[in-house]
PDB file of C-alpha atoms in Angstrom:
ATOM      1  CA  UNK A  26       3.328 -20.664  54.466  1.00  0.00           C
ATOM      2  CA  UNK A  27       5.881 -18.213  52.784  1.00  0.00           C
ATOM      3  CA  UNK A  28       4.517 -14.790  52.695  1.00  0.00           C
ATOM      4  CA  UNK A  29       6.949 -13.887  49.833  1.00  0.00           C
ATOM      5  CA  UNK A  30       5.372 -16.204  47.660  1.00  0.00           C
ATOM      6  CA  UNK A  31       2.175 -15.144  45.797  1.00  0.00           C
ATOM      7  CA  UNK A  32      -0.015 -17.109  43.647  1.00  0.00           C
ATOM      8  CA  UNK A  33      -1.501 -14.428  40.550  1.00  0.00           C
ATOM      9  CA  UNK A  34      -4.310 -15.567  39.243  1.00  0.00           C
ATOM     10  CA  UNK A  35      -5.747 -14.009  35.499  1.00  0.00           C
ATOM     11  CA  UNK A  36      -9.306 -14.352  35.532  1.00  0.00           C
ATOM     12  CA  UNK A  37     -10.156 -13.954  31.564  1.00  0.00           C
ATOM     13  CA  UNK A  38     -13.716 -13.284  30.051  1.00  0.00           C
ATOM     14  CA  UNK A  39     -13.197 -14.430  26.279  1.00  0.00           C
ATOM     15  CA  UNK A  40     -16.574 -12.171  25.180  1.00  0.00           C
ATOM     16  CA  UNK A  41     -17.967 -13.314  21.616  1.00  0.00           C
ATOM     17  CA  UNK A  42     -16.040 -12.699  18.713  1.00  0.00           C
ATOM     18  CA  UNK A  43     -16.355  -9.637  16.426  1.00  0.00           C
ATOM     19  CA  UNK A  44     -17.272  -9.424  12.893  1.00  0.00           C
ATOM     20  CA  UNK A  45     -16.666  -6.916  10.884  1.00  0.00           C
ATOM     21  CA  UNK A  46     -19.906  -5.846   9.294  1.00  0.00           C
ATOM     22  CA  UNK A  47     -18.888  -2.854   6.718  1.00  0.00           C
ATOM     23  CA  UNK A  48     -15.623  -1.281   5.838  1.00  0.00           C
ATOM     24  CA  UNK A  49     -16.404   2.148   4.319  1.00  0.00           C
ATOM     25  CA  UNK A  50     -14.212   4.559   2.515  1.00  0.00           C
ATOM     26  CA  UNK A  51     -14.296   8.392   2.168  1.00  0.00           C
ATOM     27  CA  UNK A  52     -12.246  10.686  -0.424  1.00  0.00           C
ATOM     28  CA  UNK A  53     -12.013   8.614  -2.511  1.00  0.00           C
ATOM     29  CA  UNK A  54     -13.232   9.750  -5.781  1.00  0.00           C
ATOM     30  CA  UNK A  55     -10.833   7.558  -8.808  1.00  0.00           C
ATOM     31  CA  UNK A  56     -12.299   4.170  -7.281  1.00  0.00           C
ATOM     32  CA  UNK A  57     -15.106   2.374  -5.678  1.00  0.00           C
ATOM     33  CA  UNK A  58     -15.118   1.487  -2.183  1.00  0.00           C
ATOM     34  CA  UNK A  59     -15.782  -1.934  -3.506  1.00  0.00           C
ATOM     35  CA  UNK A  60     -12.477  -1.606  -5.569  1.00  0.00           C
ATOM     36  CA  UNK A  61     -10.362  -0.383  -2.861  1.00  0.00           C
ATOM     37  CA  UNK A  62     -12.498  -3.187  -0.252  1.00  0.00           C
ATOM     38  CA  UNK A  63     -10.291  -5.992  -2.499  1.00  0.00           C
ATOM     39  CA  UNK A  64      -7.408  -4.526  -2.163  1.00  0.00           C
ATOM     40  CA  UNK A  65      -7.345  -5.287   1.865  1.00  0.00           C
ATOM     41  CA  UNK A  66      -6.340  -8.692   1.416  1.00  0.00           C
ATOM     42  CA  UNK A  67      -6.735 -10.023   5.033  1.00  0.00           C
ATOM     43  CA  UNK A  68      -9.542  -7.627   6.280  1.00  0.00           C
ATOM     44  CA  UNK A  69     -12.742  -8.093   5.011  1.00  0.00           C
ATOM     45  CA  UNK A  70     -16.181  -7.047   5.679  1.00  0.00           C
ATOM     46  CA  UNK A  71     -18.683  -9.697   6.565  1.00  0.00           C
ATOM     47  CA  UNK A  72     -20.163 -11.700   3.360  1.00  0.00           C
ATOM     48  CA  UNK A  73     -24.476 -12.257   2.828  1.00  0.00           C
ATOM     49  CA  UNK A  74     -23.283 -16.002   2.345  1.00  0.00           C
ATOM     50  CA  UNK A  75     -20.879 -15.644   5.408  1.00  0.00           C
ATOM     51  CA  UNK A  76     -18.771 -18.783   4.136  1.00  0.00           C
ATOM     52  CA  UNK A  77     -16.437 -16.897   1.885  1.00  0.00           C
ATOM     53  CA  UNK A  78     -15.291 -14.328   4.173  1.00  0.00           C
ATOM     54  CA  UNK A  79     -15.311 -14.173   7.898  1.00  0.00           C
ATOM     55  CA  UNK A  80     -14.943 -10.924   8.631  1.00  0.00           C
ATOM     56  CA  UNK A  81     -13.223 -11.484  11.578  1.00  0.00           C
ATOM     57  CA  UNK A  82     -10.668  -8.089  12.230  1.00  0.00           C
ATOM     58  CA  UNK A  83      -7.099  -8.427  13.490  1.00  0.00           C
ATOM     59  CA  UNK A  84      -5.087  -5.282  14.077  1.00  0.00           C
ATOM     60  CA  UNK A  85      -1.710  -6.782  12.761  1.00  0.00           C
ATOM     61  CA  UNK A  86      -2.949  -7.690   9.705  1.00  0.00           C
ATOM     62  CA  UNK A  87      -5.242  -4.714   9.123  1.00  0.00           C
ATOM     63  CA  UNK A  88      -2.109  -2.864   9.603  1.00  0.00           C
ATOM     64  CA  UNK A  89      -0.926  -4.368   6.667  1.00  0.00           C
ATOM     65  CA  UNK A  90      -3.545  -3.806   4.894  1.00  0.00           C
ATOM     66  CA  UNK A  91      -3.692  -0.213   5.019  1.00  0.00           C
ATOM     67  CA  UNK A  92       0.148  -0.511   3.822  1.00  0.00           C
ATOM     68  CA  UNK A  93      -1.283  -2.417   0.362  1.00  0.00           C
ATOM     69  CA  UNK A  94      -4.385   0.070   0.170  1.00  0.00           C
ATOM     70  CA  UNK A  95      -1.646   2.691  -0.441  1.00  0.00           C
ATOM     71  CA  UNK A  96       0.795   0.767  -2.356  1.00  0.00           C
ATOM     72  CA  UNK A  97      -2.653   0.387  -4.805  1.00  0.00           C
ATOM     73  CA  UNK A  98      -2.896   4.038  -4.708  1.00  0.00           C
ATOM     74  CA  UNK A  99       0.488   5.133  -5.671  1.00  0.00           C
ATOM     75  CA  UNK A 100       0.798   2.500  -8.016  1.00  0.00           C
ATOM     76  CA  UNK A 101      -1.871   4.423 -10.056  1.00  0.00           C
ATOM     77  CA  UNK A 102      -0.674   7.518 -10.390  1.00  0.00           C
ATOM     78  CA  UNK A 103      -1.377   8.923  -6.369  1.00  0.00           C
ATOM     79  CA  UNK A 104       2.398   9.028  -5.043  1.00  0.00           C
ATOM     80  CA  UNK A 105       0.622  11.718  -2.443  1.00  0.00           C
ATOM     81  CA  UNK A 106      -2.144   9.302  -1.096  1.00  0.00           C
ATOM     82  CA  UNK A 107      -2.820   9.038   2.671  1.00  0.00           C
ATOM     83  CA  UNK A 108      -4.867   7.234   4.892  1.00  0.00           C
ATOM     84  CA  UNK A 109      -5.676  10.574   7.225  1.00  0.00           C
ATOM     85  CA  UNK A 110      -7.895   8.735   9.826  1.00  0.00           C
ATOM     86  CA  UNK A 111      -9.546   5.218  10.393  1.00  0.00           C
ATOM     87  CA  UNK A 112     -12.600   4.727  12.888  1.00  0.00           C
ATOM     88  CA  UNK A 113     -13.706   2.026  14.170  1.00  0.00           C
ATOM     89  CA  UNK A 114     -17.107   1.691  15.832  1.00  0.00           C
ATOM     90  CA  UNK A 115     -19.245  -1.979  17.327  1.00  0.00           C
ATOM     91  CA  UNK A 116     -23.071  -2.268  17.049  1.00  0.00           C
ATOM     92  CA  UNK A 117     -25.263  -1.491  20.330  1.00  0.00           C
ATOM     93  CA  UNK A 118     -24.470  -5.768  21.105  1.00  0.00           C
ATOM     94  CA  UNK A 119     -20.431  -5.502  20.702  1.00  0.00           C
ATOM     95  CA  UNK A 120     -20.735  -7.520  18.472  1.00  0.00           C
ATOM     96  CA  UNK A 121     -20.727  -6.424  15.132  1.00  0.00           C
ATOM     97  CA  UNK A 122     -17.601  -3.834  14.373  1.00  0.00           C
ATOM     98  CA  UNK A 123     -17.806  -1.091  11.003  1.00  0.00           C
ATOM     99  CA  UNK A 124     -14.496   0.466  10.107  1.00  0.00           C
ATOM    100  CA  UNK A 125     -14.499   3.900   8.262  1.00  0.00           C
ATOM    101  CA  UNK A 126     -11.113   5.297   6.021  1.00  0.00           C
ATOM    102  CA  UNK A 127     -10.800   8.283   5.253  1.00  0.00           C
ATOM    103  CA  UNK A 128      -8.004   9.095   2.665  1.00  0.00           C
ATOM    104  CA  UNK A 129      -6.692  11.961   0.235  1.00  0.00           C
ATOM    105  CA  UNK A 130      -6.122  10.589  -2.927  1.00  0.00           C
ATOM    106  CA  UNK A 131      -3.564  13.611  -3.387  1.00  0.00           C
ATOM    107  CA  UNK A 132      -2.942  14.356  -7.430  1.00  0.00           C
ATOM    108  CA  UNK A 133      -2.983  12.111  -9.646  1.00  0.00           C
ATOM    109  CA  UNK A 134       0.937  12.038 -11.444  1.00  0.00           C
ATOM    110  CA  UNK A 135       2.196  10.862 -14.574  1.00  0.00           C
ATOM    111  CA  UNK A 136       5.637   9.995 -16.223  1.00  0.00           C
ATOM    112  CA  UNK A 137       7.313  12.795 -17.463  1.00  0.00           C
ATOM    113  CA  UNK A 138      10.225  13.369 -19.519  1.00  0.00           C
ATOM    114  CA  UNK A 139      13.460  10.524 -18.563  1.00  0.00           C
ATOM    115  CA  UNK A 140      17.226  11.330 -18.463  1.00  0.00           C
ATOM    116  CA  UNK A 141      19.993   9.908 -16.839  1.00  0.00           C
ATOM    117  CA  UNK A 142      22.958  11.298 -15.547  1.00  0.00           C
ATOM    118  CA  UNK A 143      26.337   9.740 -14.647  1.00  0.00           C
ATOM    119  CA  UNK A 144      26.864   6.842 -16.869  1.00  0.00           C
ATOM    120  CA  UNK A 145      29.735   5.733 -19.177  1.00  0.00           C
ATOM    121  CA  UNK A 146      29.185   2.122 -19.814  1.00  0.00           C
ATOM    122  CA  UNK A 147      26.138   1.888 -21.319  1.00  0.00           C
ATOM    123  CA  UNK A 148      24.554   4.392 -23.998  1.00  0.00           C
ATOM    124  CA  UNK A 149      21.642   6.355 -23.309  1.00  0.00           C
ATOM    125  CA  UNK A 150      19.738   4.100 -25.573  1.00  0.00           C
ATOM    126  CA  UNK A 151      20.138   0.769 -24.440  1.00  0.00           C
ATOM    127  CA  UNK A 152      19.742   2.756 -20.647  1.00  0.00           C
ATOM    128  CA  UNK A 153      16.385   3.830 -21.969  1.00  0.00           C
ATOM    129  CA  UNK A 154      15.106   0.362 -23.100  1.00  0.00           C
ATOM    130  CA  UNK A 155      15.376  -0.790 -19.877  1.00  0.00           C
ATOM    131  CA  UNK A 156      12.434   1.283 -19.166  1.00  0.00           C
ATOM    132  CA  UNK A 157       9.089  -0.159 -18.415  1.00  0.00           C
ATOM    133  CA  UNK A 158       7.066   3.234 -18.370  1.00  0.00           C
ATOM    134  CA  UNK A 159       7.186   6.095 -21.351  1.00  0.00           C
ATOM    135  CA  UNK A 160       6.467   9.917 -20.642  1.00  0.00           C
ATOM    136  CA  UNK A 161       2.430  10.432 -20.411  1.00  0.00           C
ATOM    137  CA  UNK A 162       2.087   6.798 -18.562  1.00  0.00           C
ATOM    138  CA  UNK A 163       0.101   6.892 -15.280  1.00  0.00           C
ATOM    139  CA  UNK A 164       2.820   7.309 -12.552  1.00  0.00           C
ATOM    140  CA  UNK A 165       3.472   3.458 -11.009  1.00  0.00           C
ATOM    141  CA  UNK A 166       6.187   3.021  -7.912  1.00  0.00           C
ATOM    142  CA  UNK A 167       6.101  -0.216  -8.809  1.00  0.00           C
ATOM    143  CA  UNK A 168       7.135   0.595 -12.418  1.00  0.00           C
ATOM    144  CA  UNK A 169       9.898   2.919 -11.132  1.00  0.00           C
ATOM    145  CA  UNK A 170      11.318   0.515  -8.975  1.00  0.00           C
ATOM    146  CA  UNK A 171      11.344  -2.391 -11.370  1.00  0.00           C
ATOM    147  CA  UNK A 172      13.166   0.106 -13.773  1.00  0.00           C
ATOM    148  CA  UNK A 173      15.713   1.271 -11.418  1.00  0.00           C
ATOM    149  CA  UNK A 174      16.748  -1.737  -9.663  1.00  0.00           C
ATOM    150  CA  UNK A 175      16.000  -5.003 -11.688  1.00  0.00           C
ATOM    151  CA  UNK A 176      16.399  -3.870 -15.145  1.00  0.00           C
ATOM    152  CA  UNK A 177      19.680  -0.883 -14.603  1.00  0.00           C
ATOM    153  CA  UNK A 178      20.545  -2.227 -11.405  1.00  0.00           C
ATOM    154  CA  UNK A 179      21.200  -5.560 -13.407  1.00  0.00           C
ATOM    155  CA  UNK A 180      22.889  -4.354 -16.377  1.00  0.00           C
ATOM    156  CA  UNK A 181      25.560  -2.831 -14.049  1.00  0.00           C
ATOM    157  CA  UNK A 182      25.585  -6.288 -12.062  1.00  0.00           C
ATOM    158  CA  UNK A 183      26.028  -8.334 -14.792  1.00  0.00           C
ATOM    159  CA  UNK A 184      28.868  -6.365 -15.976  1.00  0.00           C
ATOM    160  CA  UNK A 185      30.600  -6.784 -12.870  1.00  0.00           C
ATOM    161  CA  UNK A 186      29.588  -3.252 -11.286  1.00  0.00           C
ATOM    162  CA  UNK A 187      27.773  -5.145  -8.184  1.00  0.00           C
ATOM    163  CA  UNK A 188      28.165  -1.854  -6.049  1.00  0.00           C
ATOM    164  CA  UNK A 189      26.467   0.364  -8.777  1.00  0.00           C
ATOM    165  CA  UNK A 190      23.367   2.605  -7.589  1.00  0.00           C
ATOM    166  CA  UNK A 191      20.529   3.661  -9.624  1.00  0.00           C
ATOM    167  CA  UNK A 192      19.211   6.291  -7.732  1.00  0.00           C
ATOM    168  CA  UNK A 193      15.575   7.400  -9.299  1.00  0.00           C
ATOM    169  CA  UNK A 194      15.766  11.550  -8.543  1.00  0.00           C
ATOM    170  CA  UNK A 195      11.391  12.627  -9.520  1.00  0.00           C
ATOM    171  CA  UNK A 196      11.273  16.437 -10.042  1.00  0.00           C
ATOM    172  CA  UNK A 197       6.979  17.757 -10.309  1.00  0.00           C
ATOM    173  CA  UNK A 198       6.743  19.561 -13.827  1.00  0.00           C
ATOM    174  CA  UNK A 199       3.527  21.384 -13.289  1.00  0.00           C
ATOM    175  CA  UNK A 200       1.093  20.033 -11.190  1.00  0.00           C
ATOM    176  CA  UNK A 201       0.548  16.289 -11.937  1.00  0.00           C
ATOM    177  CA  UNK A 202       4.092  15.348 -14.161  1.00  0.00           C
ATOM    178  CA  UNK A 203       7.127  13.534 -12.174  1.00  0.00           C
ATOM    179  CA  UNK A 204      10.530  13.793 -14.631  1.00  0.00           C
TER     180      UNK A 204
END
């Protein structure tokens, strides 16, 4: 028998599977923990019924999640938000998990005033009904982005200007206005 030559062997002890029980939110104070529970689209807590949702919790995905819980955040005005810690804990059996999120909402922001600086082709009025917010709206991302790269982006495109950059540039007025 070769002595170089090792058999490994990976003895593996599966264990029951986890459920998440309750997913539980603090800070938060501009929605429910049931509101910001939907918006973790692959990480749910376990249903009464226990058909609808599983509850079952994979780190990947949760991951993910957290990146759409804050996507939902500063698409309503918190540009600031942030998860600043997330427990998780398992029942005296291992077999029941409950995650807790903490977050800052941060300030809540809205639209300010809109200029634009550095254009030539277009007028400032056919620039500025391209816009899909107006000054007082709730602060979106979403909204900003939209405006700066599918609507300007594209007028610059389509005139043949396909290396054009519409760069957003937010300046705080105050304490809760984004120009």
């Amino acid at each position: 028998e070769d002595d170089a030559r090792k058999i490994v062997v990976f003895n593996i002890t599966e264990g029951e599977k986890v459920k998440i029980e309750k997913i539980n939110f603090e800070g938060n104070k501009e929605f429910t923990d049931a509101k910001l529970r939907k918006q973790l689209k692959n990480t749910h807590q376990r249903s009464f019924i226990g058909i609808i949702r599983s509850g079952v919790y994979d780190r990947f995905k949760y991951e993910e999640d957290l990146d759409s819980l804050k996507a939902f955040y500063r698409n309503h005005g918190f540009r600031d938000m942030e998860v600043v810690r997330y427990t998780i804990r398992y029942s005296d059996n291992l077999k029941r998990m409950f995650i807790d999120i903490e977050i800052d909402e941060g300030v809540k922001y809205y639209f300010g005033d809109v200029s634009f600086d550095g254009y030539s082709l277009f007028t400032e009025e056919e620039l500025r009904k391209q816009l899909v917010f107006r000054p007082g709206d709730i602060f979106s991302e979403k909204k900003l982005r939209i405006t700066a790269t599918e609507n300007l982006g594209n007028m610059y495109y389509e005139k043949g200007y396909i290396y054009s950059r519409v760069e957003p540039i937010l300046t705080p007025i105050g304490k809760d206005t984004l120009q």
